[in-house]
N, CA, C and O atoms as a DFTB+ gen file, in Angstrom:
452 C
 N C O
     1  1      89.215      61.307      20.849
     2  2      89.854      61.449      19.530
     3  2      91.249      62.033      19.703
     4  3      91.479      62.879      20.567
     5  1      92.144      61.586      18.898
     6  2      93.503      62.096      18.926
     7  2      93.663      63.197      17.870
     8  3      93.088      63.111      16.785
     9  1      94.435      64.216      18.191
    10  2      94.774      65.215      17.184
    11  2      95.965      64.686      16.421
    12  3      96.640      63.762      16.874
    13  1      96.222      65.259      15.282
    14  2      97.317      64.777      14.481
    15  2      97.856      65.898      13.608
    16  3      97.226      66.939      13.420
    17  1      99.038      65.644      13.087
    18  2      99.629      66.562      12.122
    19  2      99.656      65.854      10.794
    20  3     100.027      64.683      10.715
    21  1      99.270      66.547       9.760
    22  2      99.170      65.927       8.447
    23  2      99.430      66.974       7.394
    24  3      99.058      68.137       7.547
    25  1     100.073      66.551       6.323
    26  2     100.275      67.459       5.210
    27  2      99.129      67.274       4.232
    28  3      98.950      66.195       3.668
    29  1      98.363      68.321       4.038
    30  2      97.246      68.297       3.108
    31  2      97.300      69.566       2.293
    32  3      97.278      70.659       2.858
    33  1      97.369      69.451       0.967
    34  2      97.392      70.687       0.173
    35  2      96.045      71.409       0.253
    36  3      94.984      70.803       0.100
    37  1      96.116      72.679       0.490
    38  2      94.935      73.526       0.538
    39  2      95.066      74.517      -0.621
    40  3      96.097      75.177      -0.751
    41  1      94.071      74.624      -1.434
    42  2      94.186      75.466      -2.618
    43  2      93.517      76.831      -2.467
    44  3      93.787      77.739      -3.253
    45  1      92.652      76.986      -1.473
    46  2      91.977      78.259      -1.298
    47  2      92.976      79.320      -0.861
    48  3      93.860      79.042      -0.051
    49  1      92.850      80.492      -1.371
    50  2      93.749      81.568      -0.994
    51  2      93.043      82.889      -1.177
    52  3      91.849      82.929      -1.473
    53  1      93.766      83.952      -1.005
    54  2      93.161      85.258      -1.167
    55  2      93.986      86.302      -0.470
    56  3      95.212      86.315      -0.577
    57  1      93.318      87.174       0.241
    58  2      94.010      88.225       0.962
    59  2      94.111      87.837       2.424
    60  3      93.250      87.137       2.958
    61  1      95.167      88.297       3.059
    62  2      95.333      88.032       4.485
    63  2      96.176      89.161       5.067
    64  3      96.574      90.087       4.361
    65  1      96.437      89.066       6.356
    66  2      97.235      90.076       7.026
    67  2      98.622      89.546       7.306
    68  3      98.794      88.380       7.662
    69  1      99.599      90.397       7.145
    70  2     101.002      90.040       7.336
    71  2     101.619      91.060       8.284
    72  3     101.298      92.247       8.230
    73  1     102.498      90.590       9.144
    74  2     103.165      91.500      10.067
    75  2     104.054      92.499       9.333
    76  3     104.807      92.138       8.428
    77  1     103.954      93.739       9.734
    78  2     104.802      94.782       9.169
    79  2     106.272      94.382       9.397
    80  3     106.616      93.876      10.466
    81  1     107.101      94.599       8.437
    82  2     108.500      94.233       8.548
    83  2     108.822      92.916       7.875
    84  3     109.991      92.639       7.604
    85  1     107.821      92.094       7.598
    86  2     108.043      90.827       6.909
    87  2     107.850      90.946       5.404
    88  3     108.196      90.041       4.644
    89  1     107.294      92.072       4.990
    90  2     107.004      92.258       3.570
    91  2     108.235      92.682       2.799
    92  3     109.115      93.373       3.311
    93  1     108.269      92.238       1.530
    94  2     109.315      92.730       0.643
    95  2     109.018      94.196       0.330
    96  3     107.877      94.633       0.479
    97  1     110.014      94.959      -0.098
    98  2     109.763      96.359      -0.457
    99  2     108.664      96.499      -1.528
   100  3     107.892      97.457      -1.502
   101  1     108.597      95.554      -2.457
   102  2     107.583      95.613      -3.520
   103  2     106.169      95.446      -2.938
   104  3     105.258      96.198      -3.283
   105  1     105.998      94.458      -2.055
   106  2     104.672      94.245      -1.450
   107  2     104.325      95.375      -0.491
   108  3     103.171      95.798      -0.425
   109  1     105.312      95.866       0.254
   110  2     105.080      96.954       1.200
   111  2     104.577      98.204       0.478
   112  3     103.726      98.924       1.001
   113  1     105.097      98.459      -0.711
   114  2     104.686      99.632      -1.479
   115  2     103.228      99.540      -1.940
   116  3     102.605     100.566      -2.214
   117  1     102.683      98.337      -2.029
   118  2     101.294      98.139      -2.472
   119  2     100.277      98.324      -1.354
   120  3      99.086      98.471      -1.628
   121  1     100.723      98.321      -0.096
   122  2      99.798      98.407       1.034
   123  2      99.270      99.817       1.158
   124  3     100.041     100.772       1.254
   125  1      97.940      99.952       1.157
   126  2      97.313     101.282       1.212
   127  2      96.700     101.576       2.574
   128  3      96.394     102.731       2.870
   129  1      96.512     100.550       3.414
   130  2      95.881     100.772       4.706
   131  2      96.395      99.753       5.713
   132  3      97.150      98.843       5.371
   133  1      95.970      99.923       6.963
   134  2      96.338      98.984       8.026
   135  2      95.125      98.830       8.942
   136  3      94.122      99.527       8.789
   137  1      95.233      97.922       9.877
   138  2      94.156      97.707      10.847
   139  2      94.277      98.806      11.897
   140  3      95.344      99.009      12.475
   141  1      93.175      99.512      12.139
   142  2      93.219     100.682      13.025
   143  2      93.770     100.352      14.402
   144  3      94.620     101.088      14.904
   145  1      93.322      99.279      15.028
   146  2      93.768      98.952      16.375
   147  2      95.021      98.080      16.398
   148  3      95.535      97.772      17.473
   149  1      95.510      97.684      15.246
   150  2      96.712      96.853      15.158
   151  2      97.469      97.221      13.886
   152  3      97.514      96.426      12.948
   153  1      98.067      98.417      13.839
   154  2      98.698      98.884      12.606
   155  2      99.883      98.063      12.137
   156  3     100.363      98.269      11.023
   157  1     100.367      97.143      12.951
   158  2     101.476      96.276      12.552
   159  2     100.978      95.142      11.663
   160  3     101.795      94.456      11.050
   161  1      99.658      94.919      11.569
   162  2      99.095      93.941      10.648
   163  2      98.685      94.658       9.382
   164  3      97.849      95.561       9.420
   165  1      99.270      94.263       8.252
   166  2      98.990      94.926       6.982
   167  2      98.234      93.990       6.043
   168  3      98.610      92.828       5.889
   169  1      97.165      94.494       5.415
   170  2      96.437      93.649       4.464
   171  2      97.257      93.463       3.190
   172  3      97.716      94.436       2.592
   173  1      97.435      92.229       2.786
   174  2      98.274      91.926       1.631
   175  2      97.485      91.084       0.630
   176  3      96.995      90.003       0.957
   177  1      97.373      91.588      -0.572
   178  2      96.660      90.887      -1.646
   179  2      97.418      89.605      -1.985
   180  3      98.622      89.622      -2.244
   181  1      96.683      88.500      -1.977
   182  2      97.276      87.221      -2.367
   183  2      98.024      86.483      -1.269
   184  3      98.514      85.379      -1.504
   185  1      98.127      87.061      -0.079
   186  2      98.808      86.361       1.006
   187  2      97.952      85.157       1.403
   188  3      96.753      85.286       1.650
   189  1      98.578      84.007       1.458
   190  2      97.891      82.762       1.799
   191  2      98.942      81.767       2.292
   192  3     100.117      82.110       2.430
   193  1      98.516      80.558       2.551
   194  2      99.430      79.565       3.104
   195  2     100.634      79.334       2.206
   196  3     101.733      79.097       2.706
   197  1     100.454      79.398       0.900
   198  2     101.575      79.142      -0.018
   199  2     102.296      80.418      -0.454
   200  3     103.298      80.345      -1.165
   201  1     101.808      81.567      -0.043
   202  2     102.441      82.863      -0.289
   203  2     102.313      83.681       1.000
   204  3     101.568      84.661       1.024
   205  1     103.018      83.306       2.064
   206  2     102.753      83.880       3.390
   207  2     102.985      85.385       3.513
   208  3     102.370      86.023       4.367
   209  1     103.842      85.962       2.697
   210  2     104.055      87.412       2.745
   211  2     103.636      88.085       1.454
   212  3     104.109      89.180       1.147
   213  1     102.765      87.456       0.698
   214  2     102.302      88.026      -0.569
   215  2     102.713      87.178      -1.757
   216  3     103.431      86.186      -1.628
   217  1     102.239      87.597      -2.908
   218  2     102.433      86.789      -4.108
   219  2     103.873      86.600      -4.536
   220  3     104.177      85.657      -5.267
   221  1     104.776      87.481      -4.096
   222  2     106.175      87.322      -4.480
   223  2     106.962      86.439      -3.508
   224  3     108.191      86.403      -3.575
   225  1     106.281      85.732      -2.612
   226  2     106.930      84.822      -1.678
   227  2     106.352      83.410      -1.828
   228  3     105.285      83.213      -2.410
   229  1     107.079      82.447      -1.291
   230  2     106.553      81.073      -1.263
   231  2     107.017      80.404       0.035
   232  3     107.580      81.060       0.911
   233  1     106.778      79.109       0.149
   234  2     107.104      78.424       1.401
   235  2     108.393      77.615       1.300
   236  3     108.665      76.778       2.161
   237  1     109.183      77.854       0.266
   238  2     110.451      77.156       0.130
   239  2     111.300      77.380       1.384
   240  3     111.535      78.516       1.794
   241  1     111.751      76.288       1.977
   242  2     112.541      76.363       3.208
   243  2     111.694      76.378       4.469
   244  3     112.226      76.354       5.578
   245  1     110.388      76.416       4.306
   246  2     109.480      76.462       5.454
   247  2     108.514      75.278       5.464
   248  3     107.457      75.342       6.092
   249  1     108.868      74.224       4.784
   250  2     107.966      73.080       4.655
   251  2     107.621      72.449       5.995
   252  3     106.571      71.818       6.116
   253  1     108.464      72.597       6.996
   254  2     108.205      72.013       8.305
   255  2     107.680      73.033       9.308
   256  3     107.530      72.718      10.489
   257  1     107.402      74.246       8.851
   258  2     106.821      75.263       9.738
   259  2     105.351      74.949      10.003
   260  3     104.720      74.237       9.222
   261  1     104.807      75.470      11.090
   262  2     103.375      75.273      11.361
   263  2     102.516      75.937      10.284
   264  3     102.961      76.861       9.603
   265  1     101.304      75.462      10.144
   266  2     100.374      76.022       9.179
   267  2     100.060      77.477       9.531
   268  3     100.014      77.840      10.706
   269  1      99.847      78.296       8.520
   270  2      99.490      79.697       8.696
   271  2      98.287      80.032       7.832
   272  3      97.934      79.279       6.924
   273  1      97.663      81.157       8.116
   274  2      96.547      81.665       7.315
   275  2      95.361      80.702       7.292
   276  3      94.722      80.529       6.254
   277  1      95.072      80.087       8.411
   278  2      93.908      79.211       8.536
   279  2      93.105      79.686       9.751
   280  3      93.647      79.833      10.847
   281  1      91.836      79.917       9.546
   282  2      91.011      80.378      10.659
   283  2      90.686      79.210      11.585
   284  3      90.761      78.045      11.192
   285  1      90.327      79.542      12.806
   286  2      89.925      78.521      13.774
   287  2      88.722      77.762      13.250
   288  3      88.662      76.539      13.374
   289  1      87.760      78.468      12.664
   290  2      86.561      77.811      12.122
   291  2      86.928      76.822      11.015
   292  3      86.379      75.722      10.963
   293  1      87.846      77.206      10.137
   294  2      88.276      76.296       9.067
   295  2      88.975      75.074       9.643
   296  3      88.765      73.955       9.176
   297  1      89.812      75.291      10.664
   298  2      90.523      74.178      11.287
   299  2      89.554      73.209      11.960
   300  3      89.711      71.993      11.849
   301  1      88.561      73.743      12.650
   302  2      87.552      72.904      13.297
   303  2      86.755      72.123      12.246
   304  3      86.489      70.934      12.423
   305  1      86.381      72.789      11.164
   306  2      85.629      72.119      10.099
   307  2      86.451      70.988       9.499
   308  3      85.919      69.909       9.239
   309  1      87.745      71.220       9.275
   310  2      88.610      70.177       8.729
   311  2      88.694      69.002       9.688
   312  3      88.576      67.849       9.272
   313  1      88.897      69.285      10.969
   314  2      88.995      68.215      11.964
   315  2      87.682      67.436      12.072
   316  3      87.699      66.213      12.209
   317  1      86.569      68.124      12.011
   318  2      85.264      67.453      12.061
   319  2      85.121      66.522      10.863
   320  3      84.675      65.383      11.001
   321  1      85.499      67.011       9.699
   322  2      85.437      66.196       8.484
   323  2      86.298      64.952       8.610
   324  3      85.906      63.878       8.153
   325  1      87.481      65.085       9.233
   326  2      88.408      63.961       9.402
   327  2      88.120      63.144      10.652
   328  3      88.816      62.169      10.936
   329  1      87.082      63.544      11.407
   330  2      86.736      62.903      12.678
   331  2      87.923      62.951      13.651
   332  3      88.247      61.967      14.315
   333  1      88.546      64.106      13.712
   334  2      89.664      64.373      14.613
   335  2      89.327      65.594      15.443
   336  3      88.193      66.071      15.418
   337  1      90.297      66.100      16.174
   338  2      90.085      67.302      16.971
   339  2      91.345      68.144      16.942
   340  3      92.433      67.653      16.638
   341  1      91.183      69.423      17.264
   342  2      92.321      70.314      17.378
   343  2      93.063      70.025      18.678
   344  3      92.447      69.594      19.653
   345  1      94.361      70.252      18.710
   346  2      95.100      70.074      19.962
   347  2      94.734      71.178      20.953
   348  3      94.271      72.251      20.566
   349  1      94.947      70.899      22.216
   350  2      94.773      71.909      23.242
   351  2      96.135      72.207      23.848
   352  3      97.121      71.544      23.526
   353  1      96.191      73.192      24.714
   354  2      97.463      73.502      25.364
   355  2      97.941      72.355      26.243
   356  3      99.136      72.233      26.511
   357  1      97.023      71.522      26.686
   358  2      97.402      70.390      27.533
   359  2      98.005      69.234      26.749
   360  3      98.653      68.366      27.335
   361  1      97.804      69.205      25.421
   362  2      98.356      68.137      24.597
   363  2      99.862      68.341      24.396
   364  3     100.329      69.470      24.246
   365  1     100.605      67.246      24.394
   366  2     102.043      67.377      24.128
   367  2     102.293      67.635      22.639
   368  3     101.560      67.138      21.785
   369  1     103.294      68.387      22.351
   370  2     103.736      68.619      20.986
   371  2     105.118      67.978      20.860
   372  3     106.123      68.648      21.096
   373  1     105.190      66.704      20.497
   374  2     106.456      65.970      20.561
   375  2     107.552      66.496      19.637
   376  3     108.734      66.309      19.926
   377  1     107.192      67.145      18.539
   378  2     108.230      67.598      17.622
   379  2     108.421      69.108      17.650
   380  3     109.043      69.662      16.744
   381  1     107.898      69.787      18.673
   382  2     108.027      71.242      18.759
   383  2     108.710      71.601      20.065
   384  3     108.360      71.081      21.125
   385  1     109.689      72.495      19.981
   386  2     110.332      72.989      21.180
   387  2     110.052      74.478      21.314
   388  3     109.836      75.176      20.323
   389  1     110.060      74.946      22.537
   390  2     109.798      76.353      22.833
   391  2     110.830      76.827      23.824
   392  3     111.114      76.149      24.812
   393  1     111.389      77.987      23.562
   394  2     112.314      78.601      24.500
   395  2     112.256      80.110      24.358
   396  3     111.764      80.630      23.356
   397  1     112.756      80.806      25.354
   398  2     112.814      82.255      25.302
   399  2     114.291      82.636      25.262
   400  3     115.057      82.285      26.159
   401  1     114.678      83.353      24.222
   402  2     116.061      83.803      24.047
   403  2     116.063      85.319      23.968
   404  3     115.443      85.898      23.076
   405  1     116.749      85.957      24.886
   406  2     116.800      87.429      24.928
   407  2     115.391      88.021      24.896
   408  3     115.119      88.962      24.151
   409  1     114.506      87.461      25.708
   410  2     113.124      87.916      25.861
   411  2     112.260      87.721      24.608
   412  3     111.173      88.288      24.502
   413  1     112.757      86.914      23.661
   414  2     112.004      86.630      22.434
   415  2     111.599      85.160      22.443
   416  3     112.463      84.284      22.499
   417  1     110.283      84.874      22.388
   418  2     109.865      83.473      22.340
   419  2     110.178      82.858      20.991
   420  3     109.945      83.469      19.948
   421  1     110.707      81.647      21.018
   422  2     111.096      80.952      19.786
   423  2     110.477      79.569      19.783
   424  3     110.693      78.779      20.702
   425  1     109.703      79.278      18.741
   426  2     109.152      77.957      18.531
   427  2     109.938      77.289      17.418
   428  3     110.188      77.896      16.377
   429  1     110.328      76.043      17.636
   430  2     111.078      75.313      16.603
   431  2     110.443      73.949      16.395
   432  3     109.978      73.313      17.341
   433  1     110.431      73.514      15.154
   434  2     109.977      72.155      14.830
   435  2     111.231      71.327      14.638
   436  3     112.073      71.634      13.794
   437  1     111.346      70.268      15.435
   438  2     112.526      69.399      15.352
   439  2     112.404      68.526      14.109
   440  3     111.374      67.895      13.874
   441  1     113.471      68.503      13.322
   442  2     113.464      67.743      12.075
   443  2     113.657      66.246      12.302
   444  3     113.430      65.447      11.392
   445  1     114.072      65.862      13.505
   446  2     114.365      64.455      13.764
   447  2     113.125      63.628      14.048
   448  3     113.240      62.435      14.332
   449  1     111.935      64.228      13.979
   450  2     110.693      63.485      14.251
   451  2     109.823      63.463      13.035
   452  3     108.736      62.887      13.064
């Protein structure tokens, strides 16, 4: 089976974890706790694929970014339903480039594909 990339609207949402520093001051003020072993992950009410940093954000300008806020189990279930499979590290990613700039890994989706 071949893996594939596809745009499919997902409507389920809820709470998720967001990296500290990505939150707006308004959302940051609402955070009451963090993950004990990973305090840089903050629980954010309403964070989901269409509100990646909380309810006051959206995906405008990020339409070509990789999917976020999807569990491995959900991804496998979706692929099983579509009779597809998840990609592996051995699979080529023809429209994604990776480089390290100043010791920071950067993933980019090429718009020309």
